[in-house]
């Protein structure tokens, strides 16, 4: 059985909810990533911040990224998966919630992130095709 822990990208770093978006953008550049999990003061997942969130949700709205925090951008209930979950559960979670990045948790701690590139690297072509169709086809009909 292939698990979330088998396909995830390790070495994920939190951005504290109190951190500003300009610092988040710098960290994304340093880590060469497009998304960061947001942690509360207890290092619990409270959201995911993407580069698109910074641009569309702050800059394009006239916000000041040096004043808006990652926590200000955290909306809704963050989705995650346990490191021991089967890859089919990973795909279902991402399909069901129309998400392209999924934090992986083990013993209540962030241990990795699964992104589209991780899926492309580890899934069979037909399995990946079904996932892409379900996520992007549903997204296009909204």
Short mmCIF file of C-alpha atoms in Angstrom, two decimals:
data_model
loop_
_atom_site.label_atom_id
_atom_site.label_comp_id
_atom_site.label_asym_id
_atom_site.label_seq_id
_atom_site.Cartn_x
_atom_site.Cartn_y
_atom_site.Cartn_z
CA UNK A 1 0.00 0.00 0.00
CA UNK A 2 1.34 3.40 -0.99
CA UNK A 3 0.73 6.02 1.71
CA UNK A 4 0.64 9.79 1.92
CA UNK A 5 3.99 9.60 3.71
CA UNK A 6 5.47 7.74 0.74
CA UNK A 7 4.58 10.39 -1.84
CA UNK A 8 4.76 13.63 0.17
CA UNK A 9 7.44 16.26 -0.12
CA UNK A 10 9.34 16.43 3.18
CA UNK A 11 10.91 19.52 4.69
CA UNK A 12 7.80 21.66 4.68
CA UNK A 13 8.02 24.84 6.70
CA UNK A 14 5.23 26.69 8.51
CA UNK A 15 4.50 30.37 8.24
CA UNK A 16 3.19 31.66 11.60
CA UNK A 17 -0.26 33.25 11.36
CA UNK A 18 1.15 36.52 12.76
CA UNK A 19 3.79 36.78 9.97
CA UNK A 20 3.24 39.38 7.25
CA UNK A 21 2.61 38.52 3.61
CA UNK A 22 5.80 40.21 2.43
CA UNK A 23 7.78 37.87 4.69
CA UNK A 24 5.70 34.94 3.44
CA UNK A 25 6.56 35.86 -0.16
CA UNK A 26 10.26 36.04 0.74
CA UNK A 27 10.07 32.63 2.40
CA UNK A 28 8.31 31.17 -0.65
CA UNK A 29 11.12 32.51 -2.83
CA UNK A 30 13.81 31.10 -0.52
CA UNK A 31 12.14 27.67 -0.41
CA UNK A 32 11.10 27.73 -4.08
CA UNK A 33 7.48 26.90 -3.23
CA UNK A 34 4.12 28.39 -4.13
CA UNK A 35 2.33 27.64 -0.86
CA UNK A 36 2.99 27.58 2.86
CA UNK A 37 0.93 26.02 5.63
CA UNK A 38 -0.13 28.59 8.21
CA UNK A 39 0.31 27.70 11.89
CA UNK A 40 -1.35 29.14 14.94
CA UNK A 41 0.56 29.86 18.15
CA UNK A 42 0.39 26.15 19.07
CA UNK A 43 1.85 25.02 15.72
CA UNK A 44 -1.52 23.72 14.59
CA UNK A 45 -2.60 24.01 10.98
CA UNK A 46 -4.97 26.95 10.51
CA UNK A 47 -4.74 27.44 6.75
CA UNK A 48 -2.63 27.41 3.62
CA UNK A 49 -1.24 30.55 2.01
CA UNK A 50 -0.48 30.53 -1.72
CA UNK A 51 1.41 32.96 -3.88
CA UNK A 52 -1.91 33.57 -5.66
CA UNK A 53 -3.55 34.48 -2.34
CA UNK A 54 -0.92 37.17 -1.79
CA UNK A 55 -1.31 38.63 -5.27
CA UNK A 56 -5.08 38.35 -5.76
CA UNK A 57 -6.26 38.55 -2.16
CA UNK A 58 -3.98 41.35 -1.00
CA UNK A 59 -1.98 43.24 -3.63
CA UNK A 60 -4.71 43.37 -6.31
CA UNK A 61 -7.19 44.55 -3.66
CA UNK A 62 -4.93 47.46 -2.67
CA UNK A 63 -3.71 45.78 0.52
CA UNK A 64 -0.27 46.30 1.98
CA UNK A 65 1.60 42.98 2.21
CA UNK A 66 3.80 44.44 4.93
CA UNK A 67 0.71 44.90 7.13
CA UNK A 68 -1.57 42.00 6.18
CA UNK A 69 -0.73 38.74 7.96
CA UNK A 70 -0.89 35.13 6.86
CA UNK A 71 -3.58 34.64 9.49
CA UNK A 72 -5.68 37.38 7.88
CA UNK A 73 -5.70 35.27 4.70
CA UNK A 74 -6.58 31.97 6.42
CA UNK A 75 -10.21 31.20 5.61
CA UNK A 76 -12.32 28.11 6.05
CA UNK A 77 -11.34 24.78 7.49
CA UNK A 78 -7.90 23.60 6.40
CA UNK A 79 -7.79 20.13 4.89
CA UNK A 80 -5.02 17.66 5.75
CA UNK A 81 -4.29 13.95 5.68
CA UNK A 82 -2.53 11.54 8.01
CA UNK A 83 0.86 10.26 6.86
CA UNK A 84 -0.41 6.65 7.07
CA UNK A 85 -3.43 7.30 4.81
CA UNK A 86 -3.62 5.32 1.58
CA UNK A 87 -2.93 7.24 -1.62
CA UNK A 88 -6.56 6.62 -2.67
CA UNK A 89 -7.63 8.59 0.40
CA UNK A 90 -5.24 11.37 -0.60
CA UNK A 91 -6.77 11.55 -4.07
CA UNK A 92 -10.30 11.48 -2.68
CA UNK A 93 -9.57 14.31 -0.23
CA UNK A 94 -8.02 16.48 -2.95
CA UNK A 95 -10.80 15.72 -5.43
CA UNK A 96 -13.63 16.18 -2.93
CA UNK A 97 -12.37 19.57 -1.78
CA UNK A 98 -10.91 20.72 -5.12
CA UNK A 99 -7.45 21.34 -3.69
CA UNK A 100 -4.04 21.01 -5.29
CA UNK A 101 -1.92 20.93 -2.15
CA UNK A 102 -2.51 18.79 0.91
CA UNK A 103 -0.58 19.01 4.19
CA UNK A 104 0.46 15.69 5.71
CA UNK A 105 0.23 15.33 9.50
CA UNK A 106 1.80 12.70 11.76
CA UNK A 107 1.32 12.70 15.55
CA UNK A 108 -0.35 16.14 15.28
CA UNK A 109 2.72 17.60 13.57
CA UNK A 110 3.25 18.75 10.00
CA UNK A 111 5.64 16.35 8.27
CA UNK A 112 5.10 17.08 4.59
CA UNK A 113 2.99 18.40 1.75
CA UNK A 114 1.52 16.66 -1.26
CA UNK A 115 1.24 18.74 -4.44
CA UNK A 116 0.37 18.08 -8.05
CA UNK A 117 4.02 17.47 -8.86
CA UNK A 118 4.23 14.80 -6.12
CA UNK A 119 1.20 13.07 -7.62
CA UNK A 120 2.69 13.26 -11.11
CA UNK A 121 5.93 11.72 -9.85
CA UNK A 122 4.36 8.85 -7.92
CA UNK A 123 1.08 7.88 -9.60
CA UNK A 124 0.43 5.71 -12.61
CA UNK A 125 -0.63 7.65 -15.71
CA UNK A 126 -4.24 6.46 -15.64
CA UNK A 127 -4.59 7.23 -11.93
CA UNK A 128 -3.18 10.72 -12.47
CA UNK A 129 -5.46 11.32 -15.47
CA UNK A 130 -8.58 10.50 -13.41
CA UNK A 131 -7.43 12.88 -10.66
CA UNK A 132 -6.66 15.73 -13.09
CA UNK A 133 -10.01 15.32 -14.83
CA UNK A 134 -11.95 15.32 -11.57
CA UNK A 135 -10.18 18.35 -10.07
CA UNK A 136 -9.93 20.53 -13.16
CA UNK A 137 -13.18 19.56 -14.89
CA UNK A 138 -15.22 20.37 -11.78
CA UNK A 139 -13.26 23.58 -11.24
CA UNK A 140 -14.02 24.74 -14.80
CA UNK A 141 -17.77 24.28 -14.34
CA UNK A 142 -17.95 26.64 -11.37
#
